[in-house]
Coordinates of C-alpha atoms in Angstrom, one line a residue:
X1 CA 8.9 17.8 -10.1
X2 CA 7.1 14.9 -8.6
X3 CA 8.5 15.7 -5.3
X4 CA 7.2 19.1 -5.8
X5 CA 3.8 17.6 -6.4
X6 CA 3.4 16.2 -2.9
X7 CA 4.3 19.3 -1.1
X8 CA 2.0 21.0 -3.3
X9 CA -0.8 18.6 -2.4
X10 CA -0.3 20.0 1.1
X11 CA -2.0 16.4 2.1
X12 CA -0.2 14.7 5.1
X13 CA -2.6 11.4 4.9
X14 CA -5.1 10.1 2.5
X15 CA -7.1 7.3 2.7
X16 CA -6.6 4.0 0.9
X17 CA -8.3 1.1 0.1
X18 CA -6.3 -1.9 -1.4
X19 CA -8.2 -5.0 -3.5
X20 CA -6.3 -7.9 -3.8
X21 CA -7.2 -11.0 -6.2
X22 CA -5.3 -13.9 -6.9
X23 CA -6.3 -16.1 -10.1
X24 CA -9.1 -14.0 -10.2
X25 CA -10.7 -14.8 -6.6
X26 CA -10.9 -12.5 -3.7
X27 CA -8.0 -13.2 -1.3
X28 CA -9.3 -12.9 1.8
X29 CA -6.5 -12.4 4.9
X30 CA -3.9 -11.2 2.7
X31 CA -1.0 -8.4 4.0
X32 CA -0.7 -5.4 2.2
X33 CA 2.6 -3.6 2.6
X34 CA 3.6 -0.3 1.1
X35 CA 6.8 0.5 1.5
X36 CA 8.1 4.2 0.4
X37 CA 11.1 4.2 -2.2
X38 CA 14.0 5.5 -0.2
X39 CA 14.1 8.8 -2.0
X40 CA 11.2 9.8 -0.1
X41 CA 13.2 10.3 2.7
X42 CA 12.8 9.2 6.8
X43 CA 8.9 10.8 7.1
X44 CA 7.0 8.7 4.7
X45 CA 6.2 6.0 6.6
X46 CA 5.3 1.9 5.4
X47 CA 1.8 1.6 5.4
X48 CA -0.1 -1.8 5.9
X49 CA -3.3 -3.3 5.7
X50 CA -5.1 -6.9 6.0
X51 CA -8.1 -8.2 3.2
X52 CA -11.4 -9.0 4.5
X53 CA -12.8 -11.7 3.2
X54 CA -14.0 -10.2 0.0
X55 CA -10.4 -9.4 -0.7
X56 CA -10.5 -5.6 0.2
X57 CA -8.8 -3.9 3.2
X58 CA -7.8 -0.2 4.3
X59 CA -3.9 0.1 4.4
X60 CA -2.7 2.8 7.0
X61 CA 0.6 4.0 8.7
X62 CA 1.0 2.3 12.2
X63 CA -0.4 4.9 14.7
X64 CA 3.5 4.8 16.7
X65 CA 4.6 6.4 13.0
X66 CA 2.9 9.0 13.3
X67 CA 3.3 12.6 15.2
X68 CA 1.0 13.0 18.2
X69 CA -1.3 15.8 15.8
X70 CA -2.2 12.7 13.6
X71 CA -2.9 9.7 16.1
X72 CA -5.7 7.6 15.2
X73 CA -6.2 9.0 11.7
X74 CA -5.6 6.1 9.4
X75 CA -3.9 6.4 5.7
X76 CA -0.7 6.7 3.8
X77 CA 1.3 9.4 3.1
X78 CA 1.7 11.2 -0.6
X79 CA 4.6 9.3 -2.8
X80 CA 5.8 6.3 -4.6
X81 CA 5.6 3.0 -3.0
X82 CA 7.2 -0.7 -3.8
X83 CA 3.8 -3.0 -3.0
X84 CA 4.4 -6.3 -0.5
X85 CA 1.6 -9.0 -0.7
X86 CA 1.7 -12.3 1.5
X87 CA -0.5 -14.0 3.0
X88 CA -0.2 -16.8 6.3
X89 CA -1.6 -19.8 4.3
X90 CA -1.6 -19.2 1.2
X91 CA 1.9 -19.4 -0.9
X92 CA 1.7 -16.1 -3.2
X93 CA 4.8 -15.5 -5.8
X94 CA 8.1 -13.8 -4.8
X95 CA 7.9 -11.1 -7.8
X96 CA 4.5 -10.1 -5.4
X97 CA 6.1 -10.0 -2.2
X98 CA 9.7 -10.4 -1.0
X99 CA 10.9 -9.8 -4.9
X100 CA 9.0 -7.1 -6.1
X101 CA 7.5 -6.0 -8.9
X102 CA 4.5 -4.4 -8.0
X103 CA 4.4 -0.2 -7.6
X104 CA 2.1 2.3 -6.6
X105 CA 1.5 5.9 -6.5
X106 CA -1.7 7.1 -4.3
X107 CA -3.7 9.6 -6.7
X108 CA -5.5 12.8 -5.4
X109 CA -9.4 11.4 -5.1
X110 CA -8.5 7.9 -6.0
X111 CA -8.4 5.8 -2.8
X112 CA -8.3 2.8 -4.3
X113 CA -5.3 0.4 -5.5
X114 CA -6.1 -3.2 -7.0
X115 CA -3.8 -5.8 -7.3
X116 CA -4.4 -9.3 -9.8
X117 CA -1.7 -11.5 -8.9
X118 CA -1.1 -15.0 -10.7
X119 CA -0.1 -17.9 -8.8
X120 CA 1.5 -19.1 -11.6

């Protein structure tokens, strides 16, 4: 049924905006990775992003993942994803990052996902 869903949604990219806090404080320069559950199959693609300074980024599939008809549009595809957060300085919790625990599903006119992570 959920697969069903997507097709339905007849949607090949949406827009998304991830927010990303850690002990309540914008984290700034932090990478997003959405990576599709394998169900999904081969054509939905990772999607990635880097927060700005106020801890807010757009996440998009790389622009070599996609077909030539959607080259330079930037978003994710329609399904469920397993959410990476790391960040080059800054030492963020395995259950965020390379152990998981963090999920998300994009929503049809929600373009938005937020993330509170504890460093503790």
């Amino acid at each position: 049924a959920r697969l069903k869903l997507f097709v339905d949604r007849n949607v090949a990219l949406a827009r998304l905006s991830a927010t990303v806090h850690l002990d309540q404080r914008p984290l700034g320069g932090a990478t997003v990775r959405f990576v599709p559950e394998p169900y999904l199959g081969e054509d939905v693609k990772p999607a990635v992003g880097t927060t700005r300074n106020g801890g807010s980024g757009s996440v998009a599939v790389a622009d070599e993942d996609l077909p030539e008809n959607q080259k330079g549009i930037r978003g994710v595809h329609s399904g469920t994803y397993r959410v990476e957060i790391t960040h080059p300085e800054i030492s963020i919790p395995a259950k965020y990052n390379t152990e998981t625990t963090l999920g998300f599903e994009p929503k049809p006119g929600d373009p938005y996902a937020k993330f509170d992570l504890k460093s503790r």
